[in-house]
Amino acid sequence: LYGRPGRTRSMDDVMSHGADVMRVVLEFAHNGREWRVVRERIRKKRTNATLELLGEDGGEVARGVEAVDAALSELIGVSREAFLTTTLLAQGDASRFCEADPAKRKELFGELLGLDRFVILAEASKTRRREAETAAEAAFLRGEELEKEMASRQNDLAEVKRVGEELEKSRLLLEEARSNLEHCQFEANSLSRLEDELKRVEAEATERISRARTRIGESKKRLSTAEQAVVTNKRSVDVAKALVARIEIAQKSLAHLETAVERAEEEREKREAELADVLEAGRKARYTMDYCESERQRVSKVLEEVKKRLQVIADHGGTTECYVCGQPVNGVERDRLIARLTHERDEALASIALLDKRYHNANTSRNTLKTEHAHLKDLLAKANKSSADARAALVEAESMSRGLESAESQLRDASEALQKAIIERDEAKEAVSIAERELKQASLPDPRKQALTAEIEKTRVAASHLIEAKKRYDHIESMVTQLTIRMGALEERLHRYEQIQQKLDTIRTEEKEKRGEANRFAVLERAFGRDGVPLLIIEGALAELEMDIADVLARLATSGLHVKMVTEKTNASGSRSEALDIIVEADGEERPFELLSGGEKLRLSLAISAALARLMARRIGDGMDMLYFDEPSALDADGVRALVDWLWAMHEEISCIMVVTHLDEIASAFDTKFVVEKSDDSSYLRLVC
């Protein structure tokens, strides 16, 4: 049923000798349905399995060992261990539950009660609690960030009040500045009329000198352009000359740079070779030191052994027997043994001294090589840098050398352009001189202009207030604009504070809900945990189990034995241990299960097994209305009677009971028997009624 033999580790152990394939077919009924399990084993290779539902609506349910085992576990509802404890009592395993480890016993009892679902519920509640706590903490942190943003709200409200007051004052000042500006504008209109008349007077002079100024402007512009061209072309000539000179110098230095690169490469290769030699010498010195240390330890052990043997001989100086083998030893042999051991001791001391000297020399040489190694690494780094610098300079010189022809062409073009610019500049200077003479003649003094100018100077003082009034008006208007922008920004920030407050209220509500959810799942976690609902179920089931045990013991005519089940106890250290302990009271005293007699153990084990079977039947229902019992390995007369009485008592509650036995005393107590008979080549099952 569960895919594993009862007392063997491998399916190959239950295969017939000489057979390579074994096939087992098991058909059973469970909860009103019929099922078939087929398992096939190829020796030392693999096991195949299928689960089928029989009947008109049946078919294959699962294929493969893992799939079949999972489907059967879900279908039957009990593990193999629970099945062997409550439904199939194998030979010698009647006390399986009593003799199990207390922790394992409680685990098995919990499985019989179906408490594994509470572990799943507790883990799910724990996961949901942690998720809710994480969400609440995240909401709290988001709220803290928003609180920090809201901290500056009061300051911004005060700033809005202050800016509003300043804006109102500035607007009043702006009205005053506008009135003053209009007054100054009226005063300036007179100056404007005089200036218009002066312009009309100057119009004729302007017309006369206009052409002269135009020619001067054009000539000066032409002169300025020519002078800029001269400067630009001179600069281009200088740049081209410098470039040609640099390229010629680079060409001359190519041979020198190539030599420098070769020397730098030779220096780098030399330093690398020297560094490799130093590393090799260092490895040899380290090998010598390791050899000396190892050899010294070996010689030291030999020396200690020789000293011990000499000390033993000295301590047994008066004996006439060998301290090792007990044979007689004369004085000559003893002296010869002492001389040989003394010689070995001296040789060991000399070897140690020589090894210490070699170790010291190798260590000194290694330290010297370390210093030289560091120095050579520094020299190698410098050689690498010198080689890289020389190569970079060589590449730059080669690149410059290739641009000589282009630089010379650029120099010729720049020289030609410079000559043209000088000719153009001289012609422009002559044109400017001619235009200036014409302008001088056109700019002779006009009496009407002099009279208007004098009158304008008198009115300019009054007109100067207009500029000041305009500056003041512009300044105040700019200040009002800045304050208005500042007020708009502050009002936007206040609106942002309202949004933040709404978001903060939402986050605080979310945090409260998540913390409430976390508290609810914490309650569920405790309820589904070890000390919650499972403990209440276990305590209730144990009360029923103790009553069933007492009932079965009474049916087995067992007096003086009482059983209590304890789920936890306090250790000497004060800590609680989670287990299921069986406390047996015999004649009013607690006695360990191991100290009970064989008959008492059997009766007690049968009573507990019967109670567990009842518990299983109540939990699963009709699906477990059966009991298989394989007799104990040894039973006395009282044990046989107790077993028969117990089986007949259980038959009142369990309709299908099967007993495997070799004892006629047990077999004769039942009417229906299946007898296994063997022939030379096979076995047969015979029904006896």
XYZ file of C-alpha atoms in Angstrom:
689
model
C 0.000 0.000 0.000
C 2.757 2.466 0.956
C 5.360 1.105 -1.479
C 7.846 -0.142 1.137
C 8.329 -3.641 2.619
C 7.824 -4.016 6.327
C 11.272 -5.038 7.573
C 13.628 -4.572 4.623
C 15.330 -1.578 3.116
C 15.074 -2.545 -0.533
C 12.334 -3.985 -2.703
C 14.929 -6.382 -4.123
C 15.037 -8.184 -0.753
C 11.457 -9.492 -1.155
C 11.846 -10.699 -4.749
C 11.962 -14.429 -5.445
C 15.418 -15.884 -5.929
C 16.321 -15.979 -9.596
C 13.535 -13.587 -10.632
C 14.334 -10.208 -12.214
C 10.822 -8.742 -12.134
C 8.294 -8.549 -9.290
C 4.727 -7.280 -9.626
C 2.292 -6.656 -6.742
C -1.385 -5.799 -7.260
C -3.444 -4.559 -4.281
C -7.179 -3.882 -4.538
C -8.955 -2.202 -1.616
C -12.185 -0.370 -0.775
C -12.168 3.033 0.911
C -15.131 5.310 1.660
C -17.417 3.373 -0.680
C -15.045 3.335 -3.678
C -12.791 0.532 -4.936
C -9.167 1.177 -5.856
C -6.267 -0.771 -7.351
C -2.538 -0.105 -6.732
C -0.041 -1.807 -9.058
C 3.697 -1.707 -8.270
C 6.323 -3.359 -10.479
C 10.012 -3.689 -9.635
C 12.896 -4.520 -11.987
C 15.795 -5.804 -9.896
C 18.440 -3.146 -9.194
C 16.898 -0.743 -11.718
C 13.591 0.979 -11.036
C 10.102 0.721 -9.568
C 6.950 1.658 -11.487
C 3.548 2.352 -9.913
C -0.021 3.176 -10.982
C -3.219 3.991 -9.055
C -6.598 3.182 -10.634
C -10.186 3.864 -9.610
C -12.340 0.803 -10.319
C -15.921 0.851 -11.481
C -17.816 2.280 -14.440
C -16.556 5.827 -13.899
C -13.053 4.682 -12.980
C -9.705 4.982 -14.705
C -6.079 5.718 -14.050
C -5.635 8.351 -11.316
C -1.849 8.592 -10.997
C 1.273 7.112 -12.580
C 4.802 7.051 -11.169
C 6.011 6.279 -7.655
C 5.950 9.863 -6.333
C 2.581 10.697 -7.892
C 0.999 7.453 -6.610
C 2.399 7.922 -3.079
C 1.086 11.509 -2.955
C -2.359 10.469 -4.209
C -2.586 7.612 -1.665
C -1.526 9.896 1.189
C -4.277 12.332 0.218
C -6.828 9.510 -0.209
C -6.160 7.503 2.971
C -5.328 10.466 5.182
C -2.699 8.774 7.381
C 1.028 8.212 7.004
C 2.743 4.831 6.983
C 3.901 5.337 10.581
C 0.363 6.138 11.748
C -1.021 3.189 9.779
C 1.477 0.799 11.438
C 0.545 2.212 14.845
C -3.252 2.108 14.609
C -4.278 -0.251 11.821
C -1.458 -2.729 11.090
C 0.310 -3.987 14.227
C 3.318 -5.822 12.808
C 5.049 -8.675 14.596
C 6.981 -7.330 17.578
C 5.546 -3.804 17.033
C 2.551 -3.886 19.361
C 4.474 -1.519 21.644
C 5.554 0.753 18.778
C 3.638 3.749 20.148
C 4.621 3.140 23.781
C 8.310 2.671 23.059
C 8.595 5.576 20.593
C 10.505 8.753 21.447
C 8.172 11.160 23.374
C 8.632 13.901 20.772
C 8.012 11.447 17.913
C 5.027 10.089 19.843
C 3.478 13.570 20.083
C 4.153 14.206 16.387
C 2.419 10.923 15.503
C -0.492 11.726 17.819
C -0.863 15.137 16.183
C -0.958 13.456 12.768
C -3.710 11.093 13.954
C -5.707 14.172 14.995
C -5.031 15.928 11.673
C -3.178 18.833 13.342
C -0.852 19.310 10.375
C -3.461 21.611 8.845
C -2.993 23.989 11.801
C 0.733 24.222 11.022
C -0.195 25.353 7.498
C -2.739 27.807 8.897
C -0.231 29.133 11.444
C 2.417 29.647 8.742
C -0.130 31.339 6.478
C -1.208 33.614 9.361
C 2.426 34.360 10.148
C 3.084 35.273 6.518
C -0.013 37.483 6.356
C 0.959 39.113 9.682
C 4.447 39.910 8.427
C 3.032 41.281 5.168
C 0.609 43.505 7.099
C 3.372 44.659 9.487
C 5.634 45.428 6.516
C 2.847 47.389 4.806
C 2.074 49.263 8.059
C 5.748 50.104 8.571
C 6.019 51.298 4.967
C 2.918 53.478 5.474
C 4.404 54.810 8.706
C 7.646 55.754 6.955
C 5.738 57.417 4.110
C 3.727 59.331 6.712
C 6.924 60.426 8.461
C 8.247 61.791 5.172
C 5.002 63.724 4.581
C 5.117 65.029 8.176
C 8.579 66.403 7.449
C 7.184 68.181 4.382
C 4.296 69.593 6.465
C 6.714 70.911 9.118
C 7.371 74.112 7.113
C 3.628 74.921 6.634
C 3.430 77.399 9.552
C 6.497 79.249 8.311
C 4.944 79.506 4.848
C 1.675 80.855 6.313
C 3.617 83.565 8.135
C 5.533 84.288 4.933
C 2.229 84.659 3.012
C 1.047 87.261 5.544
C 4.314 89.182 5.404
C 4.482 89.140 1.585
C 0.832 90.252 1.370
C 1.512 93.263 3.575
C 4.602 94.203 1.548
C 2.659 93.782 -1.712
C -0.093 96.142 -0.514
C 2.461 98.794 0.491
C 4.291 98.436 -2.821
C 1.079 98.925 -4.786
C 0.413 102.200 -2.939
C 3.948 103.374 -3.674
C 3.443 102.401 -7.325
C 0.386 104.700 -7.594
C 2.401 107.580 -6.136
C 5.277 106.932 -8.574
C 2.826 106.858 -11.514
C 1.426 110.306 -10.582
C 4.922 111.770 -10.236
C 5.925 110.255 -13.590
C 2.949 111.867 -15.371
C 3.878 115.286 -13.921
C 7.505 114.953 -15.008
C 6.355 113.815 -18.456
C 4.394 117.065 -18.915
C 7.483 119.074 -17.940
C 9.580 117.109 -20.399
C 7.235 117.803 -23.335
C 8.653 121.341 -23.636
C 12.132 119.935 -23.957
C 10.806 117.538 -26.568
C 9.361 120.416 -28.649
C 12.686 122.286 -28.506
C 14.546 119.153 -29.438
C 12.161 118.626 -32.396
C 12.910 122.191 -33.613
C 16.612 121.561 -33.137
C 16.241 118.417 -35.161
C 14.621 120.353 -37.983
C 17.546 122.817 -37.870
C 20.012 120.001 -37.790
C 18.241 118.238 -40.620
C 19.935 120.355 -43.243
C 23.342 119.867 -41.587
C 22.618 116.215 -41.252
C 21.764 115.996 -44.919
C 25.063 117.668 -45.756
C 27.210 115.519 -43.605
C 25.230 112.337 -44.102
C 26.989 111.360 -47.254
C 30.404 112.211 -45.718
C 29.647 110.127 -42.604
C 28.388 107.270 -44.722
C 31.573 107.267 -46.716
C 33.646 107.538 -43.503
C 31.686 104.645 -41.977
C 32.070 102.471 -45.010
C 35.760 103.345 -45.285
C 36.364 102.681 -41.559
C 34.491 99.423 -41.768
C 36.586 98.490 -44.785
C 39.735 99.557 -42.879
C 38.693 97.585 -39.766
C 38.023 94.499 -41.848
C 41.379 94.862 -43.593
C 43.257 95.321 -40.304
C 41.531 92.264 -38.799
C 42.451 90.293 -41.907
C 46.088 91.421 -41.532
C 46.167 90.356 -37.858
C 44.427 87.072 -38.589
C 46.719 86.212 -41.483
C 49.818 87.161 -39.464
C 48.646 84.816 -36.748
C 48.014 82.088 -39.328
C 51.523 82.587 -40.757
C 53.043 82.378 -37.268
C 51.057 79.263 -36.465
C 52.031 77.600 -39.753
C 55.710 78.473 -39.197
C 55.619 77.086 -35.667
C 53.901 73.913 -36.919
C 56.526 73.411 -39.643
C 59.295 73.940 -37.089
C 57.755 71.429 -34.687
C 57.352 68.851 -37.446
C 60.979 69.295 -38.535
C 62.107 68.848 -34.913
C 59.910 65.736 -34.618
C 61.457 64.243 -37.777
C 64.915 64.828 -36.377
C 63.998 63.168 -33.062
C 62.479 59.982 -34.628
C 65.732 58.047 -34.627
C 66.480 59.100 -31.044
C 62.990 58.070 -29.853
C 63.225 54.667 -31.576
C 66.537 54.076 -29.787
C 64.948 55.160 -26.493
C 62.067 52.698 -26.989
C 64.497 49.840 -27.675
C 66.536 50.698 -24.585
C 63.403 50.927 -22.418
C 62.233 47.527 -23.682
C 65.643 45.999 -22.977
C 65.620 47.481 -19.479
C 62.108 46.135 -18.801
C 63.000 42.622 -20.039
C 66.162 42.687 -17.932
C 64.175 43.627 -14.791
C 61.584 40.928 -15.487
C 64.331 38.299 -15.796
C 65.982 39.476 -12.571
C 62.593 39.421 -10.783
C 61.928 35.858 -11.991
C 65.383 34.773 -10.695
C 64.660 36.326 -7.296
C 61.262 34.594 -7.079
C 62.837 31.240 -7.947
C 65.557 31.742 -5.318
C 62.864 32.651 -2.773
C 60.910 29.468 -3.536
C 64.083 27.395 -3.104
C 64.808 29.094 0.237
C 61.225 28.431 1.388
C 61.566 24.777 0.338
C 64.829 24.503 2.315
C 63.128 26.034 5.397
C 60.159 23.670 5.138
C 62.491 20.693 4.717
C 64.579 21.754 7.746
C 61.472 22.188 9.899
C 60.057 18.800 8.900
C 63.409 17.022 9.331
C 64.016 18.734 12.658
C 60.637 17.529 13.978
C 61.470 13.987 12.890
C 64.969 14.058 14.462
C 63.517 15.644 17.624
C 61.087 12.727 17.956
C 64.021 10.282 17.537
C 66.026 12.231 20.145
C 63.150 12.174 22.623
C 62.752 8.414 22.109
C 66.491 7.821 22.672
C 66.453 9.976 25.830
C 63.459 8.053 27.173
C 65.200 4.733 26.527
C 68.418 5.972 28.208
C 66.364 7.213 31.170
C 64.592 3.843 31.426
C 67.981 2.012 31.397
C 69.248 4.379 34.074
C 66.126 3.801 36.186
C 66.602 -0.040 35.841
C 70.323 -0.053 36.490
C 70.221 -2.878 39.053
C 68.027 -5.308 37.191
C 69.275 -8.356 35.319
C 66.379 -8.511 32.885
C 65.609 -6.491 29.739
C 63.085 -3.790 30.496
C 61.367 -4.437 27.128
C 61.199 -8.204 26.572
C 62.051 -9.458 30.071
C 64.990 -11.620 28.868
C 68.204 -11.828 30.929
C 70.720 -9.074 30.079
C 74.355 -9.145 31.153
C 76.510 -6.114 31.861
C 78.315 -6.162 28.502
C 75.079 -6.069 26.522
C 73.780 -3.315 28.735
C 76.893 -1.195 28.176
C 76.764 -1.853 24.443
C 73.084 -0.765 24.383
C 73.908 2.412 26.342
C 76.796 3.211 23.982
C 74.625 2.738 20.910
C 71.840 4.896 22.340
C 74.360 7.581 23.382
C 75.773 7.588 19.857
C 72.265 7.938 18.413
C 71.533 10.825 20.789
C 74.741 12.645 19.808
C 74.014 12.145 16.107
C 70.475 13.502 16.616
C 71.796 16.572 18.467
C 74.346 17.198 15.707
C 71.645 16.811 13.046
C 69.407 19.284 14.872
C 72.239 21.806 15.137
C 73.026 21.405 11.427
C 69.341 21.733 10.479
C 68.971 24.847 12.635
C 71.976 26.387 10.906
C 70.607 25.550 7.442
C 67.208 26.931 8.442
C 68.785 30.157 9.740
C 70.842 30.586 6.552
C 67.819 29.927 4.344
C 65.687 32.339 6.373
C 68.364 35.055 6.155
C 68.668 34.491 2.419
C 64.865 34.613 2.074
C 64.614 37.927 3.936
C 67.365 39.349 1.723
C 65.490 38.100 -1.353
C 62.279 39.755 -0.115
C 64.070 43.116 0.054
C 65.598 42.574 -3.363
C 62.202 41.436 -4.725
C 60.551 44.689 -3.583
C 63.435 46.735 -5.065
C 63.210 44.877 -8.398
C 59.422 45.340 -8.543
C 59.959 49.078 -8.115
C 62.599 49.081 -10.871
C 60.302 47.024 -13.129
C 57.453 49.509 -12.605
C 59.763 52.387 -13.497
C 61.014 50.498 -16.584
C 57.418 49.844 -17.698
C 56.592 53.547 -17.299
C 59.716 54.596 -19.211
C 58.877 52.172 -22.034
C 55.278 53.440 -22.227
C 56.398 57.098 -22.225
C 58.985 56.445 -24.969
C 56.450 54.633 -27.131
C 53.896 57.447 -26.705
C 56.502 60.057 -27.686
C 57.520 57.983 -30.711
C 53.890 57.646 -31.868
C 53.342 61.404 -31.473
C 56.536 62.229 -33.445
C 55.598 59.845 -36.260
C 52.103 61.355 -36.433
C 53.509 64.903 -36.625
C 56.060 63.927 -39.265
C 53.295 62.790 -41.618
C 51.732 66.290 -41.569
C 54.800 68.256 -42.890
C 53.570 68.653 -46.474
C 50.154 69.865 -45.303
C 51.789 72.391 -42.910
C 54.044 73.812 -45.647
C 51.052 74.268 -47.974
C 49.186 75.984 -45.158
C 52.155 78.377 -44.643
C 52.214 79.364 -48.340
C 48.458 80.062 -48.383
C 48.685 82.152 -45.205
C 51.587 84.260 -46.607
C 49.665 85.041 -49.823
C 46.550 86.038 -47.870
C 48.658 88.331 -45.638
C 50.027 90.258 -48.637
C 46.532 90.800 -50.039
C 45.282 92.003 -46.613
C 48.131 94.590 -46.329
C 47.291 96.077 -49.771
C 43.578 96.267 -48.838
C 44.409 97.996 -45.515
C 46.494 100.750 -47.223
C 43.708 101.474 -49.700
C 41.123 101.698 -46.871
C 43.290 104.188 -44.909
C 43.422 106.511 -47.921
C 39.622 106.350 -48.346
C 39.075 107.233 -44.642
C 41.349 110.287 -44.936
C 39.425 111.639 -47.935
C 36.021 111.121 -46.223
C 37.160 112.869 -43.018
C 38.149 115.999 -44.944
C 34.715 116.115 -46.600
C 33.010 115.743 -43.186
C 35.042 118.588 -41.696
C 33.864 120.933 -44.385
C 30.209 119.863 -43.898
C 30.377 120.333 -40.082
C 30.893 124.138 -39.962
C 28.946 125.914 -37.075
C 25.252 127.009 -37.647
C 23.995 130.093 -35.665
C 20.408 128.767 -35.440
C 21.680 125.517 -33.926
C 23.699 127.409 -31.311
C 20.635 129.403 -30.155
C 18.432 126.280 -29.874
C 21.140 124.420 -28.008
C 21.398 127.151 -25.387
C 17.619 127.083 -24.808
C 17.572 123.285 -24.581
C 20.270 123.342 -21.905
C 18.071 125.619 -19.797
C 15.131 123.171 -19.930
C 17.220 119.976 -19.556
C 17.405 120.414 -15.762
C 13.631 120.181 -15.515
C 13.571 117.210 -17.904
C 16.133 115.316 -15.788
C 13.446 114.615 -13.109
C 11.572 112.558 -15.687
C 14.414 110.016 -15.828
C 14.506 109.727 -12.034
C 10.721 109.371 -11.898
C 10.843 106.685 -14.607
C 13.581 104.782 -12.739
C 11.614 104.930 -9.493
C 8.425 103.798 -11.227
C 10.237 100.892 -12.931
C 11.892 99.910 -9.636
C 8.600 99.857 -7.720
C 6.834 98.019 -10.585
C 9.587 95.384 -10.606
C 9.248 94.970 -6.842
C 5.452 94.543 -7.158
C 5.995 91.926 -9.890
C 8.481 89.980 -7.748
C 6.170 90.068 -4.718
C 3.252 88.900 -6.896
C 5.330 85.966 -8.200
C 6.421 85.164 -4.641
C 2.800 85.234 -3.449
C 1.760 82.906 -6.285
C 4.498 80.437 -5.372
C 3.454 80.531 -1.701
C -0.207 79.988 -2.577
C 0.827 77.014 -4.738
C 2.792 75.611 -1.799
C -0.229 76.041 0.502
C -2.333 74.160 -2.035
C 0.369 71.462 -2.046
C 0.111 71.289 1.765
C -3.624 70.586 1.465
C -2.899 67.720 -0.948
C -0.162 66.388 1.367
C -2.543 66.534 4.343
C -5.171 64.546 2.424
C -2.542 62.005 1.387
C -1.219 61.885 4.973
C -4.721 61.198 6.324
C -5.113 58.389 3.784
C -1.720 56.895 4.715
C -2.448 57.082 8.469
C -5.788 55.340 7.858
C -3.986 52.685 5.797
C -1.368 52.274 8.545
C -4.098 51.864 11.181
C -5.916 49.290 9.030
C -2.702 47.341 8.357
C -1.755 47.329 12.046
C -5.237 46.133 12.909
C -4.912 43.445 10.241
C -1.477 42.469 11.632
C -2.977 42.201 15.144
C -5.804 40.009 13.844
C -3.392 37.686 12.069
C -1.153 37.649 15.177
C -4.182 36.397 17.136
C -4.778 33.749 14.449
C -1.082 32.816 14.508
C -1.264 32.254 18.263
C -4.595 30.441 17.924
C -3.224 28.057 15.275
C 0.141 27.774 17.089
C 1.401 25.244 19.570
C -0.472 26.681 22.579
C -3.705 27.495 20.737
C -6.389 25.363 19.112
C -4.035 22.353 18.567
C -3.351 22.250 22.318
C -7.089 22.303 23.077
C -7.702 19.531 20.524
C -4.830 17.441 21.942
C -6.037 17.905 25.532
C -9.595 16.956 24.573
C -8.408 13.965 22.529
C -6.103 12.842 25.355
C -9.024 12.882 27.773
C -11.002 10.648 25.392
C -7.903 8.490 24.804
C -7.360 7.952 28.542
C -11.017 6.954 28.928
C -10.754 4.514 25.979
C -7.539 3.022 27.448
C -9.235 2.538 30.815
C -12.226 0.919 29.073
C -10.034 -1.523 27.113
C -7.962 -2.378 30.215
C -11.195 -3.157 32.029
C -12.270 -5.455 29.152
C -8.928 -7.228 29.315
C -9.567 -7.890 33.012
C -6.519 -5.813 33.902
C -6.715 -4.226 37.305
C -4.263 -1.965 39.029
C -2.958 -0.306 35.818
C -3.880 3.276 35.018
C -2.476 5.434 32.190
C -2.157 9.218 31.950
C -0.920 11.194 28.927
C 1.109 14.373 29.576
C 1.860 16.716 26.641
C 4.500 18.831 28.342
C 6.555 18.949 31.481
C 8.913 21.337 33.170
C 12.591 20.349 33.185
C 15.001 20.938 36.042
C 16.160 24.141 34.318
C 12.605 25.494 34.290
C 12.078 25.134 30.524
C 9.147 23.235 29.011
C 9.688 20.247 26.754
C 7.184 19.465 23.999
C 6.523 15.710 24.067
C 3.868 13.118 24.816
C 4.828 11.145 27.917
C 2.998 7.999 29.041
C 2.699 7.812 32.825
C 1.736 4.355 34.150
C 0.341 3.954 37.628
C 0.476 0.436 39.047
C -1.037 -0.130 42.473
C -1.030 3.615 43.182
C 2.640 4.161 42.220
C 4.155 5.537 39.028
C 6.289 2.942 37.232
C 8.327 3.272 34.014
C 6.970 1.315 31.066
C 10.270 -0.549 30.787
C 9.887 -2.028 34.315
C 6.484 -3.580 33.643
C 6.192 -7.313 33.192
C 5.749 -8.849 29.749
C 2.038 -9.423 30.292
C 1.530 -5.902 31.655
C 3.394 -4.388 28.724
C 1.302 -6.413 26.279
C -2.026 -5.505 27.899
C -1.032 -1.842 28.169
C 0.198 -1.750 24.548
C -2.987 -3.449 23.334
C -5.131 -0.977 25.287
C -3.280 2.049 23.878
C -3.393 0.596 20.334
C -7.134 -0.064 20.690
C -7.705 3.498 21.919
C -5.670 4.914 19.012
C -7.622 2.714 16.565
C -10.876 4.074 17.996
C -9.520 7.613 17.646
C -8.569 6.905 14.033
C -11.978 5.392 13.274
C -13.753 8.446 14.738
C -11.595 10.838 12.693
C -11.667 9.020 9.338
C -14.969 7.133 9.664
C -15.806 4.052 7.596
C -12.534 4.323 5.695
C -10.520 2.680 8.508
C -12.951 -0.056 9.698
C -10.212 -2.708 9.812
C -7.349 -3.971 11.984
C -4.439 -6.248 11.062
C -2.434 -7.842 13.857
C 0.744 -9.912 13.540
C 1.386 -11.834 16.778
C 4.240 -10.885 19.128
C 7.441 -12.913 18.909
C 6.786 -14.560 22.301
C 3.548 -14.923 24.309
C 2.893 -16.693 27.591
C -0.455 -18.227 28.444
C -1.708 -14.992 30.041
C -0.552 -13.064 26.998
C -2.429 -15.395 24.628
C -5.647 -15.091 26.630
C -5.218 -11.312 26.847
C -4.680 -11.081 23.091
C -7.769 -13.176 22.277
C -9.917 -11.238 24.750
C -8.682 -7.938 23.330
C -9.379 -8.981 19.726
C -12.935 -10.079 20.562
C -13.478 -6.811 22.458
C -12.244 -4.798 19.443
C -14.542 -6.807 17.108
C -17.526 -5.035 18.652
C -16.265 -1.766 17.123
C -14.163 -2.872 14.121
C -15.889 -5.272 11.731
C -12.794 -6.497 9.840
C -9.993 -7.915 12.043
C -7.268 -10.198 10.670
C -4.663 -11.989 12.859
C -1.492 -13.599 11.491
C -0.355 -16.325 13.901
C 1.480 -19.612 14.225
C -0.151 -20.453 17.595
C -3.075 -22.876 17.637
C -4.287 -21.325 20.923
C -4.966 -18.083 19.048
C -6.155 -19.598 15.773
C -8.671 -21.860 17.508
C -10.404 -18.857 19.046
C -11.753 -17.777 15.627
C -14.151 -19.458 13.204
C -12.826 -18.156 9.861
C -9.205 -19.005 9.000
C -6.931 -18.669 5.979
C -4.204 -21.307 6.049
C -1.027 -20.944 3.958
C 0.197 -24.268 2.562
C 3.411 -24.749 0.601
C 4.236 -27.180 -2.173
C 7.555 -27.785 -3.896
C 7.197 -24.909 -6.333
C 4.610 -22.487 -4.882
C 2.336 -21.512 -1.975
C -1.456 -21.719 -1.631
C -4.073 -20.024 0.544
C -6.877 -22.274 1.880
C -10.074 -21.052 3.538
C -11.169 -22.963 6.655
C -14.609 -22.269 8.141
